[in-house]
Short mmCIF file of C-alpha atoms in Angstrom, two decimals:
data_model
loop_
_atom_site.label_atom_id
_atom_site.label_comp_id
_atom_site.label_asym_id
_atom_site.label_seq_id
_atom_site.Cartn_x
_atom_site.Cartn_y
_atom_site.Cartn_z
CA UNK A 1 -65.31 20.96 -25.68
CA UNK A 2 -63.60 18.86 -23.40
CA UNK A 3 -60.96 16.00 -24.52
CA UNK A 4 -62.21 12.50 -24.76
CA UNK A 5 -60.52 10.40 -22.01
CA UNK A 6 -57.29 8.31 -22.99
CA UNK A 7 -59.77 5.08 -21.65
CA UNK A 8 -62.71 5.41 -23.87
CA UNK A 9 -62.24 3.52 -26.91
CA UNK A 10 -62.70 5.62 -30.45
CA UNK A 11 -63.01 4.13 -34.22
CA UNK A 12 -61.34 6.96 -36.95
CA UNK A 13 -61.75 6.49 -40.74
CA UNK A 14 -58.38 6.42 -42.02
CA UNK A 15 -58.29 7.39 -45.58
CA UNK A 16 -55.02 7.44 -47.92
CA UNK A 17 -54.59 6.13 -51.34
CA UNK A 18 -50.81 4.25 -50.50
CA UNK A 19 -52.25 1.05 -48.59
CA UNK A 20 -49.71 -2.17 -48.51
CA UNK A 21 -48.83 -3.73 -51.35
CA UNK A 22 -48.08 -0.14 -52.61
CA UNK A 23 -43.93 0.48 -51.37
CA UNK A 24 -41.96 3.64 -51.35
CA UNK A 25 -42.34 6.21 -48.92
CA UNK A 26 -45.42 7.40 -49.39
CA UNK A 27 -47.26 4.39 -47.57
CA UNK A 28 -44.96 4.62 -44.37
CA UNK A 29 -46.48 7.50 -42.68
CA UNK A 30 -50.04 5.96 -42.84
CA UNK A 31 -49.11 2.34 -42.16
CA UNK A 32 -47.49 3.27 -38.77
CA UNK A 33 -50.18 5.28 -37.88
CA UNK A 34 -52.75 2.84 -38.44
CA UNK A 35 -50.26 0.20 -36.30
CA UNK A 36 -49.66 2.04 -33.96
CA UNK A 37 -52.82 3.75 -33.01
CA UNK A 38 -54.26 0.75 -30.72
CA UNK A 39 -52.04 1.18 -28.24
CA UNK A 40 -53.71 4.48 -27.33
CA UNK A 41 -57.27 2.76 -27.52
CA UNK A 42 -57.95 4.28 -31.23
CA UNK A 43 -58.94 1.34 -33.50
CA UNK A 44 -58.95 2.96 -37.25
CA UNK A 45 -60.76 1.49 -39.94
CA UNK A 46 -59.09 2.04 -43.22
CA UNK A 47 -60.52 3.05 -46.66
CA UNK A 48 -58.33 2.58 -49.66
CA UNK A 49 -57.97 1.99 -53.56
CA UNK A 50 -58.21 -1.12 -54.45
CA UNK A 51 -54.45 -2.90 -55.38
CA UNK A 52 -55.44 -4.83 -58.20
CA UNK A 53 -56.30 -0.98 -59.85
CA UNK A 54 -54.32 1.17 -58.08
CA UNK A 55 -50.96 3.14 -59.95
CA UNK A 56 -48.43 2.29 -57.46
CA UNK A 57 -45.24 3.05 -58.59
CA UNK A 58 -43.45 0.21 -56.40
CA UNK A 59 -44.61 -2.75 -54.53
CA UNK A 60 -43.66 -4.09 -51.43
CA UNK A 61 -45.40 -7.27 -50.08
CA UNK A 62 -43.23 -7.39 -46.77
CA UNK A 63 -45.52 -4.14 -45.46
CA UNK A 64 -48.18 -6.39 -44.70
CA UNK A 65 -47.03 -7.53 -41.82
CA UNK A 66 -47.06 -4.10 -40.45
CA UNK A 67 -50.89 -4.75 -40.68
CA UNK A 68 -52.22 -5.15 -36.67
CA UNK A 69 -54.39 -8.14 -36.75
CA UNK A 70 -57.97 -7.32 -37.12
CA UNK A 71 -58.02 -4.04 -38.91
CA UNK A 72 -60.82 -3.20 -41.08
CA UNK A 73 -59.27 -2.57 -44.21
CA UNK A 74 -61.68 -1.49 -46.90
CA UNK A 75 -60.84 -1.50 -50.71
CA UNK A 76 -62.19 0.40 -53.61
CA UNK A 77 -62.17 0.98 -57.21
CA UNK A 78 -61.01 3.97 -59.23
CA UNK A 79 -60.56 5.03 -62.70
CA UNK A 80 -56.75 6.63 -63.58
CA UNK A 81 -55.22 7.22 -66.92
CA UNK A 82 -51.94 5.79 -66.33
CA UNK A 83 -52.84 2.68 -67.99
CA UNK A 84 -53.46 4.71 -70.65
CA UNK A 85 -49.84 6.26 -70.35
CA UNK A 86 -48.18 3.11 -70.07
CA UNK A 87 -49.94 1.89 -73.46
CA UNK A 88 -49.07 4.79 -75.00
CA UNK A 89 -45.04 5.68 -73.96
CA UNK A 90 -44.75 1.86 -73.78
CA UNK A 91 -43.61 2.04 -70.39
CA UNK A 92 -43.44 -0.46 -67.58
CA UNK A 93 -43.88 1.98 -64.90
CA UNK A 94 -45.89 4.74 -64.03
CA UNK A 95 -44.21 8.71 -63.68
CA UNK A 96 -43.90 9.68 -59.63
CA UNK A 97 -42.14 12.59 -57.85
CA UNK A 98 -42.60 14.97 -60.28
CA UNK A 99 -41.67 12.32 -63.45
CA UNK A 100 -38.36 12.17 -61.70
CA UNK A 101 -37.79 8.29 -63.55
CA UNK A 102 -38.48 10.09 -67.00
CA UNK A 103 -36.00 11.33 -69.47
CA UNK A 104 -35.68 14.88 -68.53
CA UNK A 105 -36.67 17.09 -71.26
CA UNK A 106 -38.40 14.67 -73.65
CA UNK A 107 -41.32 15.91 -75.82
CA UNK A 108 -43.85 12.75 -74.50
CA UNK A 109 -42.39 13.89 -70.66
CA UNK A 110 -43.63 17.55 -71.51
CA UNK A 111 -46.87 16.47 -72.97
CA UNK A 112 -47.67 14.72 -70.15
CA UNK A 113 -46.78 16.63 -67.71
CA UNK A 114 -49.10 19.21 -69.23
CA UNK A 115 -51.89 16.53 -69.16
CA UNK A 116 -51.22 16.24 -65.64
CA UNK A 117 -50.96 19.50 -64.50
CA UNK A 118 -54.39 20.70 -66.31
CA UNK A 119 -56.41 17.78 -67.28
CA UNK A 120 -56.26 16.18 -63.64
CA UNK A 121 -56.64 18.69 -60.26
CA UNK A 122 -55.13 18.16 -57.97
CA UNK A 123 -53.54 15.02 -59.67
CA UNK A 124 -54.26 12.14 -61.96
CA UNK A 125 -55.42 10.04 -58.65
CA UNK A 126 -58.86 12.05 -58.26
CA UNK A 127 -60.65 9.70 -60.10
CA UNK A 128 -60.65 7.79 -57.19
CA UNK A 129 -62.67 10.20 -55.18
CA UNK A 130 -65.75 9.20 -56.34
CA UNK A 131 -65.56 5.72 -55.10
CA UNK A 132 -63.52 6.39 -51.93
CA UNK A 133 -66.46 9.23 -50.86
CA UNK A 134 -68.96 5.96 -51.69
CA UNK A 135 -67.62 3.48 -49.40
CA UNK A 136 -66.70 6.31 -46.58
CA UNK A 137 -70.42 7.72 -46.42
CA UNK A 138 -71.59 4.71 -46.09
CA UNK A 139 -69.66 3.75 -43.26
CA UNK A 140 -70.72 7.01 -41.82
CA UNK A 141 -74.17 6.57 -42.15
CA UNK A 142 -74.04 3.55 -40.01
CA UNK A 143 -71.15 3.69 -37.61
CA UNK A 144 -69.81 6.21 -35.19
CA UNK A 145 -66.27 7.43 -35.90
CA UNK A 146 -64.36 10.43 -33.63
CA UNK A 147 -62.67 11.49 -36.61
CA UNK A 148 -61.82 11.11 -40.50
CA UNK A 149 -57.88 11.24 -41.54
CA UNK A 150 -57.18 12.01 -44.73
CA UNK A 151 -53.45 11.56 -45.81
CA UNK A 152 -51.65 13.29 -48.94
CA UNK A 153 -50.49 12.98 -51.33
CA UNK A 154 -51.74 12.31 -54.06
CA UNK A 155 -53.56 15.63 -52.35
CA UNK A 156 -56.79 14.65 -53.85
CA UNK A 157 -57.39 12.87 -51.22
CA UNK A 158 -58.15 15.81 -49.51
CA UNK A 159 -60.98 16.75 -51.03
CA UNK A 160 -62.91 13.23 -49.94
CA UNK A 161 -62.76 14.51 -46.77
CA UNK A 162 -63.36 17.97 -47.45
CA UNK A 163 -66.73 16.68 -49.03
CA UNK A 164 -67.41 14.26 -46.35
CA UNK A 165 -66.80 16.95 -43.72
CA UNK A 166 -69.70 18.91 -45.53
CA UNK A 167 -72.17 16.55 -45.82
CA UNK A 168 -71.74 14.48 -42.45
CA UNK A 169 -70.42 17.18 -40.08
CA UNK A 170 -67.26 15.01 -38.74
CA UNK A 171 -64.09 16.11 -37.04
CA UNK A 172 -61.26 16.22 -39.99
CA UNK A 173 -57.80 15.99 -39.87
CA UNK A 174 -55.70 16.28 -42.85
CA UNK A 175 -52.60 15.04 -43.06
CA UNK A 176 -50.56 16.52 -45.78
CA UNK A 177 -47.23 14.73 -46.17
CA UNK A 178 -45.37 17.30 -48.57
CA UNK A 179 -46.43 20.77 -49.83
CA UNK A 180 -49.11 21.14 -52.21
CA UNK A 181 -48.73 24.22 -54.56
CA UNK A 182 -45.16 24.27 -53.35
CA UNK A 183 -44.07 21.28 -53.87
CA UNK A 184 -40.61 21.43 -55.60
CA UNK A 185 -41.96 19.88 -59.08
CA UNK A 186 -45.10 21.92 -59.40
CA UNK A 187 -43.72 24.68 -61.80
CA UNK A 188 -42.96 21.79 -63.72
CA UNK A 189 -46.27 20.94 -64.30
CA UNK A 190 -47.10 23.61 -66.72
CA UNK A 191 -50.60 24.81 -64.82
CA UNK A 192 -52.24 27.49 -67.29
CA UNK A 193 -53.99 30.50 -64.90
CA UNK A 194 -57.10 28.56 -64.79
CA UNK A 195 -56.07 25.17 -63.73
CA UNK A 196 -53.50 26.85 -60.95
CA UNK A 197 -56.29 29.08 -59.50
CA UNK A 198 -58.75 26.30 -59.08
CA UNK A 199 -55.72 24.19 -57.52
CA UNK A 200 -55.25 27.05 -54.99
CA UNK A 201 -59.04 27.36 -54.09
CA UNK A 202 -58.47 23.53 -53.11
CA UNK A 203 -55.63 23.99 -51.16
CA UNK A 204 -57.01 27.05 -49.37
CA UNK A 205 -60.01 25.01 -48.70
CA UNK A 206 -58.63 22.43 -46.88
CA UNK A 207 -56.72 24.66 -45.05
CA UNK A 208 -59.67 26.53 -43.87
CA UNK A 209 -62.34 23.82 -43.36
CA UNK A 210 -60.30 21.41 -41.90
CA UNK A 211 -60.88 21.06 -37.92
CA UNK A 212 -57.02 20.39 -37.86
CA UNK A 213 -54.15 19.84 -40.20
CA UNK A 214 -50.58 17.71 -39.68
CA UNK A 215 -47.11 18.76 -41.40
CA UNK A 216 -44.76 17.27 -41.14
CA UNK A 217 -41.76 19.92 -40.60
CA UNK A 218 -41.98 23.77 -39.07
CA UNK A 219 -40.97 25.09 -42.79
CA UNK A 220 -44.03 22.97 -44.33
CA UNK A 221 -46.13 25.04 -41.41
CA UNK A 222 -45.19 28.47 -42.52
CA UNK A 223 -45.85 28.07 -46.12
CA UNK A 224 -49.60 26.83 -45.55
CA UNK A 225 -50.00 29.11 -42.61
CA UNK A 226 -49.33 31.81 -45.29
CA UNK A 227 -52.29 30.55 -47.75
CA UNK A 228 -54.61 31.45 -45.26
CA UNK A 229 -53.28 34.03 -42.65
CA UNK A 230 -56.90 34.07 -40.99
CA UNK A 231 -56.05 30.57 -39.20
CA UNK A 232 -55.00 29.95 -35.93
CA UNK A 233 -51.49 28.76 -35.62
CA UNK A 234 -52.38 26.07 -33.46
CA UNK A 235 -54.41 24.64 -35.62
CA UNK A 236 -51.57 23.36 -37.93
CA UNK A 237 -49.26 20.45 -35.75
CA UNK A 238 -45.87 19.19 -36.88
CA UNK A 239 -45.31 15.88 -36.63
CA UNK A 240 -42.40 14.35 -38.64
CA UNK A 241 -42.16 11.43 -40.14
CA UNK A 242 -40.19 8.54 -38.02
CA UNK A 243 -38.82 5.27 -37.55
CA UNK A 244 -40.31 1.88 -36.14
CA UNK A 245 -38.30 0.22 -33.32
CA UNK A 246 -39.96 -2.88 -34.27
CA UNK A 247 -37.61 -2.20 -37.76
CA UNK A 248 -34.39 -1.88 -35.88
CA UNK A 249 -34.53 -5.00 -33.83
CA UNK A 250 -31.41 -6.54 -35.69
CA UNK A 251 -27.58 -5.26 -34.28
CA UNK A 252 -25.37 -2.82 -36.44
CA UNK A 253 -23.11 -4.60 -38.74
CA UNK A 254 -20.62 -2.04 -39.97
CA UNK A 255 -18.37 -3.96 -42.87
CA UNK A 256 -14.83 -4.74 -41.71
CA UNK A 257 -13.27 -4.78 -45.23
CA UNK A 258 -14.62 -1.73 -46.62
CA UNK A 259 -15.86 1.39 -45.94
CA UNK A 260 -19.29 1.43 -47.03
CA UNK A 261 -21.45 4.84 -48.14
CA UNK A 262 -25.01 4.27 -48.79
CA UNK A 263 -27.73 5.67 -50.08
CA UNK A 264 -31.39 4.63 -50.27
CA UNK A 265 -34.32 5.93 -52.03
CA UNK A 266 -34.96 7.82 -54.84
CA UNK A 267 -32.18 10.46 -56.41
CA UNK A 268 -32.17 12.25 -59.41
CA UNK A 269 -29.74 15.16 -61.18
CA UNK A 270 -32.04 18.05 -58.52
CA UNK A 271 -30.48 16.50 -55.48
CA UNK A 272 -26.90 18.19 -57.07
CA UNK A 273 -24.65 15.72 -55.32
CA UNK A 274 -22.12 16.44 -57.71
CA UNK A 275 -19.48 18.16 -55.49
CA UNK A 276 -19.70 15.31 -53.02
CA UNK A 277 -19.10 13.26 -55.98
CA UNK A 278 -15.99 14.70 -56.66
CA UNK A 279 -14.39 15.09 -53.19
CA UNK A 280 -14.98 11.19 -52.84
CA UNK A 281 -13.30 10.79 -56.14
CA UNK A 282 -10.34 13.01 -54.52
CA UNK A 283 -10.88 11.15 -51.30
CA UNK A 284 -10.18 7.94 -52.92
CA UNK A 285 -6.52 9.29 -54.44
CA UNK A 286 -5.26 10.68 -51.22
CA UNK A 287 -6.44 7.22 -49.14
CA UNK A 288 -5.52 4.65 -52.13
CA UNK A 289 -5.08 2.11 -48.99
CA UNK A 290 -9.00 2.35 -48.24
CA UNK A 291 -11.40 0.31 -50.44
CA UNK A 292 -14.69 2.55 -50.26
CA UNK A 293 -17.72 2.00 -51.92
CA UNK A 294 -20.63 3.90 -52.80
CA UNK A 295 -23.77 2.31 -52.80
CA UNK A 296 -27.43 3.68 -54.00
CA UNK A 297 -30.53 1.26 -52.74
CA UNK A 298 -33.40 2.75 -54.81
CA UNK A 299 -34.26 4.56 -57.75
CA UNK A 300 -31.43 6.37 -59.40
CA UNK A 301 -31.61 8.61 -62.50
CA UNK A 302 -29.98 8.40 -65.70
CA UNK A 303 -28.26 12.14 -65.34
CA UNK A 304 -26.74 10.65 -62.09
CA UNK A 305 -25.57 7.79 -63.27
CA UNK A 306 -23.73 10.16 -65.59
CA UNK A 307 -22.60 12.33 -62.59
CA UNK A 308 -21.21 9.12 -61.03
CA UNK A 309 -19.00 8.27 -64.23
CA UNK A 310 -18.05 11.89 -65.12
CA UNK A 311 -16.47 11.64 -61.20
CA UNK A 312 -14.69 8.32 -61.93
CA UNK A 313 -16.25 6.36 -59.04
CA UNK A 314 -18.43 3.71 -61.43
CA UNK A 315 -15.76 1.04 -60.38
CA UNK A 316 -16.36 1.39 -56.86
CA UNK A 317 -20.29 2.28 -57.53
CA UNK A 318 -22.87 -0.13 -56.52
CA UNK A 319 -26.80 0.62 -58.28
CA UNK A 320 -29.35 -1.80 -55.78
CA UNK A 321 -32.79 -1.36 -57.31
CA UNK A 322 -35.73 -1.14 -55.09
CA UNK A 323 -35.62 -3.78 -52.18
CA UNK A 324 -38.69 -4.33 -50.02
CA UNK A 325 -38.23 -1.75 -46.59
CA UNK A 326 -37.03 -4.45 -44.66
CA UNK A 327 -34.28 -4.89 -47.19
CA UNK A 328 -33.47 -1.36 -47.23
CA UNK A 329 -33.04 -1.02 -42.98
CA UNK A 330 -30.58 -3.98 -43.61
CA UNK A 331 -28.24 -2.22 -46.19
CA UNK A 332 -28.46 0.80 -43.85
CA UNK A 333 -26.93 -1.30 -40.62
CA UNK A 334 -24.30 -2.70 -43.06
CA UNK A 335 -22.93 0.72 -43.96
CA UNK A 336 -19.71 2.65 -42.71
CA UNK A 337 -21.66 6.04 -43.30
CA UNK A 338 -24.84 6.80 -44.70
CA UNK A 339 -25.54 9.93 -47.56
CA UNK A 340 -28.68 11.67 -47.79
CA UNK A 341 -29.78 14.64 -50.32
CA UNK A 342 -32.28 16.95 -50.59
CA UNK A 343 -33.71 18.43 -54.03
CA UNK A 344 -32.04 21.66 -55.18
CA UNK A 345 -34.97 23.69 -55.65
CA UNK A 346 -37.46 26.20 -54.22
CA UNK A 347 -38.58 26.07 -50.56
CA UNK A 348 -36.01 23.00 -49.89
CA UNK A 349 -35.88 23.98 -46.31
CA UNK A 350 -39.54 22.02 -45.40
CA UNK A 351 -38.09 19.47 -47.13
CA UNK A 352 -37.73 16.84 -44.43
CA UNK A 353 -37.18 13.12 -45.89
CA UNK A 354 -38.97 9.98 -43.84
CA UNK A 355 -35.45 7.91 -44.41
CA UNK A 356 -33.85 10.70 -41.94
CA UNK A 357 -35.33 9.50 -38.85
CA UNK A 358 -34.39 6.00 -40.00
CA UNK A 359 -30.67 7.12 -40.63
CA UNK A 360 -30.64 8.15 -37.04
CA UNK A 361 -31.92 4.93 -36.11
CA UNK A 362 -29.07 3.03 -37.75
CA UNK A 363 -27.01 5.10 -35.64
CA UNK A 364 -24.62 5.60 -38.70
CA UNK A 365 -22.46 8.90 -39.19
CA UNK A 366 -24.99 11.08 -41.86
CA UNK A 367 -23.60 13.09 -44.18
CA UNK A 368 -26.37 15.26 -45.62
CA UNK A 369 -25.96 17.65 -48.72
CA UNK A 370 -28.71 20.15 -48.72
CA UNK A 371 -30.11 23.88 -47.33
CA UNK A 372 -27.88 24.96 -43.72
CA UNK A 373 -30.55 25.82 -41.33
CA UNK A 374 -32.75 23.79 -42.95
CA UNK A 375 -35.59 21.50 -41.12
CA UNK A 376 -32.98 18.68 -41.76
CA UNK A 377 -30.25 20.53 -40.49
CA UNK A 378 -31.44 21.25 -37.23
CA UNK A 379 -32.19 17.86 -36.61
CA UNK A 380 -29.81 16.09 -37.36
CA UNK A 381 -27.69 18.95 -35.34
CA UNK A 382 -29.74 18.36 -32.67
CA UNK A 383 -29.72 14.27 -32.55
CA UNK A 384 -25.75 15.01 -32.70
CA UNK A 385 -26.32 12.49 -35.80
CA UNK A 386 -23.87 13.97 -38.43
CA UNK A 387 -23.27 17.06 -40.63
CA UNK A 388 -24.91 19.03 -43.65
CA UNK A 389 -23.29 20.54 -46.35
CA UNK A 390 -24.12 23.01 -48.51
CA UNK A 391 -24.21 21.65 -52.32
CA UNK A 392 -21.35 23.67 -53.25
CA UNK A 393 -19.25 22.71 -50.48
CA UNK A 394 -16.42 20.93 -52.12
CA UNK A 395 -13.76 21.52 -49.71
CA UNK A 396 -15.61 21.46 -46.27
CA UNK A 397 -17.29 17.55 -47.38
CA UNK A 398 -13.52 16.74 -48.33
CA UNK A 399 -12.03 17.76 -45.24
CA UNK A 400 -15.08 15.97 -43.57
CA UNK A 401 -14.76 12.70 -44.99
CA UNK A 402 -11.17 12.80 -44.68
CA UNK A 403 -11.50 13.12 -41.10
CA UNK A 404 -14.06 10.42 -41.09
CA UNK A 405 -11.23 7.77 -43.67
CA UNK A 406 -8.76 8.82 -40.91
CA UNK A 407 -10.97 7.98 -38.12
CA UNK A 408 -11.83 4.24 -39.83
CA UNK A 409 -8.21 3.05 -40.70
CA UNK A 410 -8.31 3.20 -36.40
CA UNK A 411 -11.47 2.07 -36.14
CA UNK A 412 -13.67 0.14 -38.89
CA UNK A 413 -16.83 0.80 -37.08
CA UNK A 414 -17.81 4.59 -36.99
CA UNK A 415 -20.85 3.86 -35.42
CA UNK A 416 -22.20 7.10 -33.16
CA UNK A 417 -21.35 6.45 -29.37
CA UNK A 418 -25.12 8.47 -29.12
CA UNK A 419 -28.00 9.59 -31.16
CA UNK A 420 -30.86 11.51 -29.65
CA UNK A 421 -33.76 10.10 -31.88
CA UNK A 422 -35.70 8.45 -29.57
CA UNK A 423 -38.64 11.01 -29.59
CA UNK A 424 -38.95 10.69 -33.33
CA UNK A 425 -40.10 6.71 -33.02
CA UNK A 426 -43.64 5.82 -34.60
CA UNK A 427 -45.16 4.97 -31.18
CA UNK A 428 -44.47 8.16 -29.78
CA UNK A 429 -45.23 10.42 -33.09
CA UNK A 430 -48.48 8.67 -33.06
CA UNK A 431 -49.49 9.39 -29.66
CA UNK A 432 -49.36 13.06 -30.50
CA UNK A 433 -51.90 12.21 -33.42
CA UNK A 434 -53.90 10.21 -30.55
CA UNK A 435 -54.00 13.60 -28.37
CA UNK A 436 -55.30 15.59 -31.25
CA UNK A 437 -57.92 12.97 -32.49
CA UNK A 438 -59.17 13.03 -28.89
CA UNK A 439 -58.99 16.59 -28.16
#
């Protein structure tokens, strides 16, 4: 069948469960999508859970503006249990990434997590299936749409339009952020046999039905292409996360009287940023003349908090609890040097963060502890954007940020002369969506 031409308009059915107010990073990948698909004559409609019921685990009113006027956006309800969690533990906030904001260990974090993993498949968000496959049939029923888009996680999702694919014979495309079944946290979970065999039909399902799938790094590829060896390699496209030049419209602002190391997002005792930990502490005995500062914009666990005071750097540590994005692109432009992790665990190297393509756009020197040869690591090798360092690498990330603390007492601003990210914006990532939507 032949392509649709780039000049006939088409309507998609964009379906995800993160939908502004929700924050974090989860939402990103769909909001820029949805903005950015008009320019290429795609007008989605979007089908989502309805905020005053939906378990966000962060808000961020300022992602409504990313909105294009006149989008359809359609809300509707669910029915979760993490009301019933938060009654229970007495908690103000919901578990996410893998209960990284719990107390590791804890009896009620095991019993839940065991609730999770068997009680609720895919995840604890599928009881809002039922609704979203409600309002989505009905708009099918009465409109004509070139494709559905499901986006994951919470991977549930996929099965609306695995069931909608079924009944209504529409193009699919799933988009599946992270790894499912290998998604660093799962073992975690505590499946028994039955609940992680009926989670694996799923995720073989999906792979197999739908008419395409999106990834968003080569690594994430290979492990689904290996659920189901019988598909076509071309049927699975990587397209990374990215940044919005509409988000970088402000000029860098490097600090004069400090240098500044920042890191934003979530981080927890998995990302094992101990050794860089300690060569800073070292760093900041052999340069006693520089006043550095570390600063984490985000969530940050209790066992690195710990890791931060074992090193000695809590005087010069600065803890920033979630800010809304626009917030967070700020305190990235303000920075000397910017530090990014990546979890410790099995099949790191898909790992690919959505704040990477955003460090390149602040143009900042990255320092990146993680896998070598990673999805990460050849990026940011090829952008020229920085360096990453294995997690036991004590001496090579001294010797690197000593070169950097010699570089700044000539020169405050270490800002990168060039950095080849300009492929990875949303407007161009999204045109590649637009090709295979129309294809």
């Amino acid at each position: 069948m032949a392509a649709v031409p780039d000049n006939e308009k088409l309507q998609v059915l964009f379906i995800t469960y993160y939908w502004p107010p929700s924050g974090g990073a989860g939402v990103q990948r769909c909001l820029k999508f949805v903005k950015h698909l008009p320019a290429y004559n795609i007008i989605p409609t979007v089908v989502t859970v309805s905020e005053k019921e939906a378990s966000y685990p962060v808000l961020d009113q300022s992602l409504a503006a990313d909105i294009p006027e006149g989008i359809r956006v359609i809300r509707t309800s669910t029915n979760e249990p993490f009301e019933y969690y938060k009654k229970i533990t007495g908690k103000k906030e919901i578990p996410y990434g893998g209960f990284a904001n719990e107390q590791k260990g804890s009896v009620v974090q095991k019993f839940f997590k065991f609730l999770r993993g068997n009680l609720f498949i895919p995840d604890a968000r599928v009881g809002w299936n039922k609704f979203a496959i409600k309002a989505c049939a009905e708009l099918l029923t009465k409109e004509k749409f070139a494709a559905i888009i499901t986006t994951s996680p919470p991977h549930s999702t996929q099965l609306i339009g695995l069931e909608l694919q079924q009944k209504f014979k529409v193009k699919w495309i799933a988009d599946l952020r992270d790894p499912w079944t290998d998604i660093y946290y799962y073992k975690d979970l505590q499946h028994t046999a039955i609940a992680r065999k009926i989670d694996e039909n799923y995720e073989r399902s999906v792979i197999q039905k739908a008419n395409a799938l999106l990834v968003t790094s080569t690594d994430t590829k290979r492990l689904f292409l290996a659920k189901a060896p019988e598909i076509e390699s071309t049927k699975i496209s990587v397209i990374p996360n990215g940044y919005d030049e509409e988000d970088f419209t402000e000029p860098s602002a490097p600090p004069q009287d400090a240098f500044v190391i920042t890191y934003t997002g979530t981080i927890t005792d998995i990302y094992n940023i101990e050794a860089f930990l300690k060569a800073l502490a070292k760093l900041t005995t052999v340069h006693p003349d520089i006043p550095f500062q570390l600063r984490f914009v985000g969530k940050i666990s209790s066992e690195v908090k710990e890791q931060i005071e074992d090193a000695g750097l809590q005087h010069l540590t600065h803890l920033i609890s979630f800010v809304p994005h626009s917030e967070s692109v700020k305190y990235l432009l303000s920075s000397t040097i910017l530090l990014m992790g990546i979890p410790d665990v099995e099949n790191n190297y898909c790992i690919l963060p959505g704040k990477l393509f955003e460090y390149l756009a602040a143009n900042k020197p990255i320092i990146c502890i993680g896998p070598i040869h990673s999805d990460a690591d050849h990026i940011i090798d090829e952008c020229g954007a920085g360096r990453v360092f294995h997690y036991a690498a004590f001496d090579l990330i001294f010797d690197h940020l000593d070169q950097l603390s010699h570089a700044w007492k000539i020169n405050h601003n270490l800002d990168l002369p060039f950095v080849n990210y300009k492929r990875y914006s949303r407007l161009n990532l999204t045109g590649d969506l637009a090709k295979i939507i129309r294809d």
